[in-house]
Each structure stands twice: as structure tokens, then as C-alpha cells.
Amino acid sequence: MNNNSFAVTEPVARLIDEFSKLPGIGPKSAQRLTFYLIRMPYDQAQALAEAMLAVKERITFCQRCQNITEFNPCTICNNPRRDSSRICVVVEPLDALAIERTNAYKGLYHVLHGVISPMNNVGPSELRIAQLLDRIREEEVSEVILATNPSLEGEATAMYIHRLLGGLVPQVTRLARGLPAGGDLEYADDVTLTRALEGRQEF
Amino acid sequence: MNNNSFAVTEPVARLIDEFSKLPGIGPKSAQRLTFYLIRMPYDQAQALAEAMLAVKERITFCQRCQNITEFNPCTICNNPRRDSSRICVVVEPLDALAIERTNAYKGLYHVLHGVISPMNNVGPSELRIAQLLDRIREEEVSEVILATNPSLEGEATAMYIHRLLGGLVPQVTRLARGLPAGGDLEYADDVTLTRALEGRQEF
């Protein structure tokens, strides 16, 4: 660099660097976000920074189900009206939220915080699987529902946990596969249709 | 929602909301970023929040060229050895940086901070075009180089500014179109090859 040239100044370079550490944000997106932030009103940028710190200060993981929570143990684990003999194993906190919205499940949860994914360097030890096994040994559990996504990684994670649970728990189930409500049989993919046929039920 | 159900707690919902205000980040990405942040060590999250605020506190726009800068006017505008009769109009601060790296340009810059893009609700008044016209009226400018991207929106923005500049400045130029260095003629797209033919030069 000679005297006439300039570089992106230090705070800008640092923010680009910090943004590009986030998942799914490459160097180009990090630059775009940084320049967007520079043009943003100060109080909007401050709101984002404060929301980040508020989450870090107020949100922890429930010691029992590993879900994110402001209270420990969380309001679900702490609710005496929930059926504590059932554990529904989900990948993300939002999966538990989706199941809660159905009002069809009254048991507890266990949040893995990810799926086994060798491509992304996520092995079983990165997930909250050890905590699940501890729970099953300590609590009286009659059923574990493996509610991972019906994707390759979700299935592989469920199979891995299923093998670990052998003999530890009376019943291990998983969510039914089949046609989605409101779906169109004509446009269903082969795997979905095969699963729907295999799992057909008495009318 | 009944008593048994839970929602994403307030700080989490707020952060998802703040993230999804950023460009190119949809609700799904905002959720992913939020949960990533929750799992991140506290000091790493703090580093990101602080980098954001540092940028907002220390970075401003150069009153002359509108580039981002810690000093006002910026080190380029303030450099008496630069040729102040030439203005290179670029879309983003990083475009000016790319041109600086070539060491082939000794004039000044003007940063538009975007392109005209009706699809994204960006009209001419969102860009720093009025400031460019003010400069040209106040300073003695012999050449304006319209160095926008060779994309549809970049070309449209250059054409729009070119029309506004009519009569105000002796010379308006744009960057040459042609084959990129190290490129392969066989794989060049039709438009690039057409431009390279049209702009062919004496050997």
C-alpha cells in the first residue's frame, strides 16, 4: 500500500470479520450487512446490539430438557400437569414450540440443539445426547418420541439415538410419515408416498 | 395458547425480529442466527455487539465523496497529491477500495451507496446523486468516470446519471467492457464477447 491508497478502516474490517463468523454468512454477505449497518439509523443498530446482549444475559438452557429458557428449570419441565414419563426429543427449540402449538402433546421435551452432520463437523458429542441419557437413567421414562426432521441428517440422528436407548426405555417411537394435510397425492414425492402406503391405517 | 403452552420468550423473539430486519436475512435465517448466538460464548457475542456499535460511533460519511471514513473529509479527498479534477463514481465503498488497489487511478471518488433498483424500492433519491451534482457544480471537474457494475441495475444507474450530467462536465466515461484477464474466450458469455469485439483495439 502506498500513501495514496486507503484500506477499509479498522472498525469496518472488524465488523465484517465478526459478521462472517456467523453461520450462513460468507464474506460478501458480511460486507453487505456491514455497509447496511453503517447506513442504518443509530438507534436501530443499537436496538440490534442490545437485543443480542439481552439474549445472552437473560436466556439460558433448562438444566433438565436443554430448551432455551428465562427460568431454570423451564416452565414446561416445572409444570406438574405435564406427563413427565414421556420425552419428545427435538432438534431445535422451535420444533418444541411447533409441537406445543398443536396442543396434542402433554409430555416433556429434550432439545438436541442440532443434528449429527459430519459435513458440518457436528458429531454426537456436540449435541445434548449425553444429557438425554442421564435423564433417562435418573427419571422414570416410559416413552421417548424421536421427533427429528424427516431428512437424511434427522433420520441418521434418530437412528443413532435409537441405538443408544436400547434397553434403557420401554418404548421408543417416532412421528408418523405420510401425506401432509392439505397435500396433493399427485404431487407427493416417491418417498412420502411409499411411507404413506407402508403406514396405511384402518379406515 | 393455554397454560401449558409456551412461546419463544421475549428477548429471543425480539432478536429474531431485529435480525430479520437486515437485508438478505429472512425469518428462517434470523431464527438460525438467534439460536447460534444463544449457543455462542458470551464474549464472542459481546465482540459482535461492540463491533457494531464501534462502527456506528466512529464511521461517518465523507462530506465530499460520501465514502465511509473515520476522518471528515476522508484521507483521499484531503490528499493534495490526488487529481481533484477527476471523479470516479462507484456504487459501494468496496468498489473504491478495489480501484485503489490497482494503483492506476489518482483522482477522487464519489460513492453512490447503492444502485437504482425499483424491485427493491431504491429510487435515485435514495442514492447520493444530488451530492454528486452539487460537487460537479462547485468543483472544477474535467472528467466523471461512471464505474458502476456491468449489471442491468449498474448500467441503468450509470445511464440515469449520464443523462443528468449532460453539459455539466466536459467528459463522462465508463470502464471498458471486454474479456477479463486470465479469462477463457471459449467460456466467455455472448454479451462479454460482443462488448470485446465492439471495443477491439489496435494491436
Coordinates of C-alpha atoms in Angstrom, one line a residue:
Chain A
M1 CA 0.0 0.0 0.0
N2 CA 1.4 3.4 -0.9
N3 CA 0.5 6.7 0.7
N4 CA -2.3 7.3 -1.7
S5 CA -4.2 4.1 -1.1
F6 CA -6.6 3.5 1.7
A7 CA -8.0 0.4 3.3
V8 CA -11.3 -0.3 4.9
T9 CA -10.8 1.3 8.3
E10 CA -10.3 -0.9 11.4
P11 CA -13.9 -0.8 12.9
V12 CA -15.4 -1.7 9.5
A13 CA -12.9 -4.5 8.9
R14 CA -13.6 -5.8 12.4
L15 CA -17.4 -5.8 11.9
I16 CA -17.1 -7.6 8.5
D17 CA -14.9 -10.2 10.3
E18 CA -17.4 -10.6 13.2
F19 CA -20.4 -11.0 10.9
S20 CA -18.6 -13.6 8.7
K21 CA -18.2 -15.8 11.8
L22 CA -21.9 -16.3 11.9
P23 CA -23.4 -19.4 10.2
G24 CA -24.5 -19.0 6.6
I25 CA -22.9 -15.6 6.3
G26 CA -20.0 -15.5 3.8
P27 CA -17.5 -12.6 3.3
K28 CA -19.8 -11.0 0.7
S29 CA -22.9 -11.1 3.0
A30 CA -20.8 -9.8 5.9
Q31 CA -19.7 -6.8 3.8
R32 CA -23.3 -6.2 2.7
L33 CA -24.5 -6.3 6.3
T34 CA -21.7 -4.0 7.5
F35 CA -22.5 -1.3 4.9
Y36 CA -26.2 -1.7 5.6
L37 CA -25.4 -1.1 9.3
I38 CA -23.4 2.0 8.5
R39 CA -26.3 3.5 6.7
M40 CA -28.8 2.4 9.4
P41 CA -30.1 5.0 11.9
Y42 CA -28.0 4.8 15.1
D43 CA -30.9 3.7 17.4
Q44 CA -31.8 0.8 15.1
A45 CA -28.3 -0.5 15.2
Q46 CA -28.3 0.0 18.9
A47 CA -31.6 -2.0 19.2
L48 CA -29.9 -4.9 17.4
A49 CA -26.8 -4.8 19.6
E50 CA -29.0 -4.6 22.7
A51 CA -31.3 -7.4 21.6
M52 CA -28.1 -9.6 21.2
L53 CA -26.8 -8.8 24.7
A54 CA -30.3 -9.2 26.3
V55 CA -30.5 -12.7 24.8
K56 CA -27.0 -13.6 26.1
E57 CA -27.8 -12.2 29.6
R58 CA -31.3 -13.5 30.1
I59 CA -31.5 -16.8 28.2
T60 CA -30.0 -20.0 29.5
F61 CA -30.6 -23.7 28.8
C62 CA -33.0 -25.6 31.0
Q63 CA -30.9 -28.0 33.1
R64 CA -33.4 -30.7 32.5
C65 CA -34.7 -30.5 28.9
Q66 CA -31.9 -28.3 27.5
N67 CA -34.5 -26.0 25.9
I68 CA -33.8 -22.3 25.9
T69 CA -35.5 -20.5 28.8
E70 CA -35.5 -17.5 31.1
F71 CA -36.3 -19.7 34.1
N72 CA -34.4 -22.8 35.2
P73 CA -35.9 -25.4 35.1
C74 CA -38.2 -24.2 32.3
T75 CA -41.9 -23.6 32.6
I76 CA -42.7 -26.9 30.8
C77 CA -40.3 -29.1 33.0
N78 CA -41.7 -27.2 36.0
N79 CA -45.3 -27.8 35.2
P80 CA -46.8 -30.6 37.4
R81 CA -49.6 -31.1 35.0
R82 CA -47.3 -32.3 32.2
D83 CA -46.7 -36.1 31.8
S84 CA -43.1 -36.4 32.9
S85 CA -43.0 -40.1 31.8
R86 CA -42.8 -39.1 28.1
I87 CA -39.9 -37.3 26.5
C88 CA -40.2 -35.9 23.0
V89 CA -36.7 -35.4 21.5
V90 CA -36.4 -32.5 19.1
V91 CA -33.6 -30.8 17.2
E92 CA -34.3 -27.1 17.8
P93 CA -36.3 -25.1 20.4
L94 CA -38.6 -24.0 17.6
D95 CA -39.5 -27.7 17.0
A96 CA -40.7 -27.9 20.6
L97 CA -42.7 -24.7 20.0
A98 CA -44.3 -26.2 16.9
I99 CA -45.4 -29.3 18.8
E100 CA -46.7 -27.1 21.6
R101 CA -48.9 -25.2 19.2
T102 CA -50.7 -28.5 18.3
N103 CA -51.9 -28.9 21.9
A104 CA -51.7 -32.6 21.2
Y105 CA -48.7 -33.4 23.4
K106 CA -48.6 -33.2 27.2
G107 CA -45.2 -34.8 27.9
L108 CA -41.8 -33.1 28.3
Y109 CA -39.2 -32.3 25.7
H110 CA -35.5 -32.8 25.2
V111 CA -33.7 -30.4 22.8
L112 CA -30.6 -31.7 21.0
H113 CA -29.6 -28.3 19.6
G114 CA -28.6 -29.8 16.2
V115 CA -28.3 -32.9 14.2
I116 CA -25.3 -35.2 13.6
S117 CA -23.7 -33.8 10.4
P118 CA -20.2 -35.0 9.5
M119 CA -20.3 -32.5 6.6
N120 CA -20.5 -29.6 9.1
N121 CA -18.2 -31.2 11.7
V122 CA -21.1 -31.9 14.1
G123 CA -20.7 -35.2 15.9
P124 CA -22.8 -36.7 18.6
S125 CA -20.7 -35.0 21.4
E126 CA -21.7 -31.6 20.1
L127 CA -25.4 -32.4 20.7
R128 CA -27.2 -32.8 24.1
I129 CA -27.3 -36.6 23.8
A130 CA -25.4 -37.3 27.0
Q131 CA -27.9 -35.2 28.9
L132 CA -30.7 -37.2 27.4
L133 CA -29.2 -40.5 28.5
D134 CA -28.6 -39.1 32.0
R135 CA -32.3 -38.0 32.2
I136 CA -33.5 -41.4 31.1
R137 CA -31.3 -43.1 33.7
E138 CA -32.5 -40.8 36.5
E139 CA -36.1 -40.2 35.6
E140 CA -38.9 -42.7 35.2
V141 CA -39.4 -42.6 31.4
S142 CA -42.0 -44.8 29.7
E143 CA -41.7 -43.4 26.1
V144 CA -39.1 -41.5 24.1
I145 CA -40.5 -39.9 20.9
L146 CA -37.7 -39.2 18.4
A147 CA -39.2 -36.1 16.6
T148 CA -36.3 -35.2 14.3
N149 CA -36.9 -33.9 10.8
P150 CA -37.7 -36.5 8.1
S151 CA -34.4 -35.5 6.4
L152 CA -31.3 -37.6 5.9
E153 CA -29.5 -36.0 8.8
G154 CA -32.6 -36.0 11.0
E155 CA -33.1 -39.7 10.3
A156 CA -29.5 -40.6 11.0
T157 CA -29.5 -38.7 14.3
A158 CA -32.7 -40.5 15.3
M159 CA -31.2 -43.9 14.4
Y160 CA -28.1 -43.1 16.3
I161 CA -30.1 -42.2 19.5
H162 CA -32.4 -45.2 19.0
R163 CA -29.4 -47.5 19.2
L164 CA -28.1 -45.8 22.4
L165 CA -31.5 -46.1 24.0
G166 CA -31.6 -49.9 23.5
G167 CA -33.0 -51.5 26.8
L168 CA -33.0 -48.1 28.7
V169 CA -36.6 -47.2 27.9
P170 CA -39.7 -49.4 27.4
Q171 CA -40.9 -47.6 24.2
V172 CA -39.1 -45.6 21.5
T173 CA -41.4 -44.1 18.8
R174 CA -41.1 -41.6 16.0
L175 CA -43.5 -39.3 14.3
A176 CA -45.7 -40.9 11.6
R177 CA -44.6 -40.4 7.9
G178 CA -47.3 -39.9 5.3
L179 CA -49.1 -37.3 3.2
P180 CA -49.2 -33.8 4.8
A181 CA -52.7 -32.4 5.5
G182 CA -53.9 -30.4 2.5
G183 CA -51.3 -32.1 0.4
D184 CA -51.9 -33.4 -3.1
L185 CA -51.3 -37.1 -3.8
E186 CA -50.4 -36.4 -7.4
Y187 CA -47.6 -34.1 -6.4
A188 CA -46.3 -36.1 -3.4
D189 CA -42.7 -37.3 -3.8
D190 CA -42.0 -41.0 -4.1
V191 CA -40.5 -41.4 -0.6
T192 CA -43.5 -39.7 1.0
L193 CA -46.0 -41.8 -1.0
T194 CA -44.1 -45.0 -0.1
R195 CA -44.1 -44.1 3.6
A196 CA -47.8 -43.3 3.4
L197 CA -48.5 -46.7 1.8
E198 CA -46.3 -48.6 4.3
G199 CA -48.0 -46.8 7.2
R200 CA -51.6 -47.1 5.9
Q201 CA -54.3 -47.4 8.6
E202 CA -57.7 -49.0 9.0
F203 CA -60.4 -46.7 7.8
Chain B
M1 CA -52.4 -20.5 24.0
N2 CA -53.4 -22.4 27.1
N3 CA -51.5 -22.6 30.4
N4 CA -49.4 -25.5 29.3
S5 CA -48.0 -23.9 26.1
F6 CA -45.0 -21.7 26.0
A7 CA -43.8 -19.2 23.4
V8 CA -40.4 -18.1 22.4
T9 CA -39.5 -15.8 25.3
E10 CA -39.4 -12.1 24.7
P11 CA -35.7 -11.5 24.3
V12 CA -35.5 -14.3 21.8
A13 CA -38.5 -13.1 19.8
R14 CA -37.0 -9.6 19.8
L15 CA -33.6 -10.7 18.5
I16 CA -35.2 -12.8 15.7
D17 CA -37.2 -9.7 14.8
E18 CA -34.2 -7.5 14.8
F19 CA -32.1 -9.9 12.7
S20 CA -34.9 -10.3 10.1
K21 CA -34.8 -6.5 9.5
L22 CA -31.3 -7.0 8.0
P23 CA -31.1 -7.3 4.2
G24 CA -31.0 -10.9 2.8
I25 CA -32.0 -12.4 6.2
G26 CA -35.4 -14.0 6.2
P27 CA -37.3 -15.3 9.2
K28 CA -35.6 -18.7 8.9
S29 CA -32.1 -17.3 8.8
A30 CA -33.0 -14.9 11.7
Q31 CA -34.0 -17.9 13.8
R32 CA -30.9 -19.8 12.9
L33 CA -28.7 -16.8 13.8
T34 CA -30.5 -16.2 17.1
F35 CA -30.1 -19.8 18.2
Y36 CA -26.5 -19.8 17.1
L37 CA -26.0 -16.7 19.2
I38 CA -27.6 -18.3 22.2
R39 CA -25.1 -21.2 22.0
M40 CA -22.1 -18.8 21.3
P41 CA -19.7 -17.9 24.2
Y42 CA -20.7 -14.7 25.9
D43 CA -17.6 -12.8 24.9
Q44 CA -17.9 -13.7 21.2
A45 CA -21.5 -12.3 21.2
Q46 CA -20.3 -9.2 23.0
A47 CA -17.5 -8.7 20.5
L48 CA -20.1 -8.7 17.7
A49 CA -22.3 -6.2 19.5
E50 CA -19.3 -4.0 20.3
A51 CA -18.0 -4.1 16.7
M52 CA -21.5 -3.0 15.6
L53 CA -21.6 0.0 18.0
A54 CA -17.9 0.9 17.2
V55 CA -18.8 1.2 13.6
K56 CA -21.8 3.3 14.3
E57 CA -19.8 5.6 16.6
R58 CA -16.6 6.0 14.6
I59 CA -17.6 5.7 11.0
T60 CA -19.2 8.6 9.1
F61 CA -19.6 9.6 5.5
C62 CA -17.1 11.9 3.9
Q63 CA -18.9 15.2 3.3
R64 CA -17.3 15.5 -0.1
C65 CA -17.2 12.0 -1.7
Q66 CA -19.7 10.2 0.6
N67 CA -17.3 7.3 1.2
I68 CA -17.2 5.8 4.7
T69 CA -14.4 7.3 6.8
E70 CA -13.1 7.9 10.3
F71 CA -12.0 11.4 9.2
N72 CA -14.0 14.1 7.5
P73 CA -13.1 14.9 4.7
C74 CA -11.6 11.5 4.1
T75 CA -7.9 10.8 3.5
I76 CA -8.4 10.6 -0.3
C77 CA -10.3 13.9 -0.6
N78 CA -7.8 15.5 1.8
N79 CA -4.8 14.4 -0.2
P80 CA -3.3 17.3 -2.2
R81 CA -1.5 14.9 -4.5
R82 CA -4.7 13.4 -5.9
D83 CA -6.1 14.8 -9.1
S84 CA -9.2 16.6 -7.9
S85 CA -10.4 17.2 -11.5
R86 CA -11.5 13.6 -11.9
I87 CA -14.3 11.9 -10.1
C88 CA -14.8 8.2 -10.3
V89 CA -18.4 7.3 -9.4
V90 CA -18.8 3.9 -7.7
V91 CA -21.7 2.1 -6.1
E92 CA -20.1 0.8 -2.8
P93 CA -17.1 1.8 -0.7
L94 CA -15.5 -1.5 -1.5
D95 CA -15.6 -0.6 -5.2
A96 CA -13.4 2.4 -4.5
L97 CA -11.1 0.1 -2.5
A98 CA -10.8 -2.3 -5.4
I99 CA -9.9 0.6 -7.7
E100 CA -7.4 1.9 -5.2
R101 CA -5.7 -1.5 -5.1
T102 CA -4.9 -1.2 -8.8
N103 CA -2.8 1.9 -8.2
A104 CA -3.9 3.0 -11.6
Y105 CA -6.2 5.9 -10.6
K106 CA -5.1 9.1 -8.9
G107 CA -8.4 11.1 -9.0
L108 CA -11.2 11.3 -6.4
Y109 CA -14.3 9.2 -5.8
H110 CA -17.9 9.6 -5.3
V111 CA -19.8 6.7 -3.6
L112 CA -23.5 6.3 -4.5
H113 CA -24.3 3.7 -1.8
G114 CA -26.5 1.6 -4.0
V115 CA -28.0 1.3 -7.4
I116 CA -31.3 2.3 -8.8
S117 CA -33.5 -0.8 -8.2
P118 CA -37.3 -0.4 -8.5
M119 CA -37.6 -4.1 -7.4
N120 CA -36.0 -3.2 -4.1
N121 CA -37.7 0.2 -3.7
V122 CA -34.5 2.1 -4.3
G123 CA -35.0 5.2 -6.4
P124 CA -32.5 7.9 -7.4
S125 CA -33.3 9.9 -4.3
E126 CA -32.1 7.1 -2.0
L127 CA -28.6 7.4 -3.6
R128 CA -26.0 10.1 -3.2
I129 CA -26.7 11.5 -6.7
A130 CA -27.7 15.0 -5.6
Q131 CA -24.4 15.3 -3.7
L132 CA -22.6 14.3 -6.9
L133 CA -24.3 17.1 -8.9
D134 CA -23.6 19.6 -6.2
R135 CA -19.9 18.7 -6.3
I136 CA -19.8 19.0 -10.1
R137 CA -21.3 22.4 -9.9
E138 CA -18.9 23.6 -7.1
E139 CA -15.7 21.9 -8.1
E140 CA -13.7 22.1 -11.3
V141 CA -14.3 18.7 -12.7
S142 CA -12.9 17.7 -16.1
E143 CA -14.0 14.0 -16.2
V144 CA -16.6 11.8 -14.5
I145 CA -15.9 8.1 -14.7
L146 CA -19.1 6.1 -14.2
A147 CA -17.7 2.9 -12.6
T148 CA -20.9 1.0 -11.8
N149 CA -21.1 -2.8 -12.1
P150 CA -21.6 -4.2 -15.7
S151 CA -25.0 -5.5 -14.5
L152 CA -28.5 -4.5 -15.5
E153 CA -29.0 -2.2 -12.5
G154 CA -25.5 -0.9 -12.6
E155 CA -25.9 0.1 -16.3
A156 CA -29.3 1.6 -15.7
T157 CA -27.9 3.7 -12.8
A158 CA -24.9 4.9 -15.0
M159 CA -27.3 5.8 -17.8
Y160 CA -29.5 7.8 -15.4
I161 CA -26.6 9.7 -14.0
H162 CA -25.1 10.2 -17.5
R163 CA -28.4 11.9 -18.6
L164 CA -28.3 14.2 -15.5
L165 CA -24.6 15.2 -16.3
G166 CA -25.4 16.4 -19.8
G167 CA -23.5 19.7 -20.3
L168 CA -22.3 19.9 -16.7
V169 CA -18.9 18.2 -17.2
P170 CA -16.6 18.1 -20.3
Q171 CA -16.1 14.3 -20.3
V172 CA -18.1 11.4 -19.0
T173 CA -16.6 8.0 -19.4
R174 CA -17.2 4.4 -18.2
L175 CA -14.9 1.4 -17.6
A176 CA -14.0 -0.7 -20.6
R177 CA -16.0 -3.9 -21.3
G178 CA -14.2 -6.9 -22.6
L179 CA -12.6 -10.2 -21.7
P180 CA -11.4 -10.4 -18.1
A181 CA -7.6 -11.0 -17.6
G182 CA -7.0 -14.8 -17.4
G183 CA -10.4 -15.5 -18.9
D184 CA -11.1 -18.1 -21.4
L185 CA -12.6 -16.9 -24.7
E186 CA -14.4 -20.2 -25.2
Y187 CA -16.3 -19.8 -22.0
A188 CA -17.0 -16.0 -22.3
D189 CA -20.7 -15.2 -22.4
D190 CA -22.2 -13.7 -25.5
V191 CA -22.6 -10.2 -24.1
T192 CA -18.9 -10.1 -22.9
L193 CA -17.7 -11.4 -26.2
T194 CA -19.9 -8.9 -28.1
R195 CA -18.5 -6.0 -26.0
A196 CA -14.9 -7.2 -26.5
L197 CA -15.4 -7.3 -30.3
E198 CA -17.1 -3.9 -30.3
G199 CA -14.3 -2.4 -28.2
R200 CA -11.4 -4.0 -30.1
Q201 CA -8.2 -2.1 -30.1
E202 CA -5.2 -1.7 -32.4
F203 CA -2.5 -4.3 -31.7

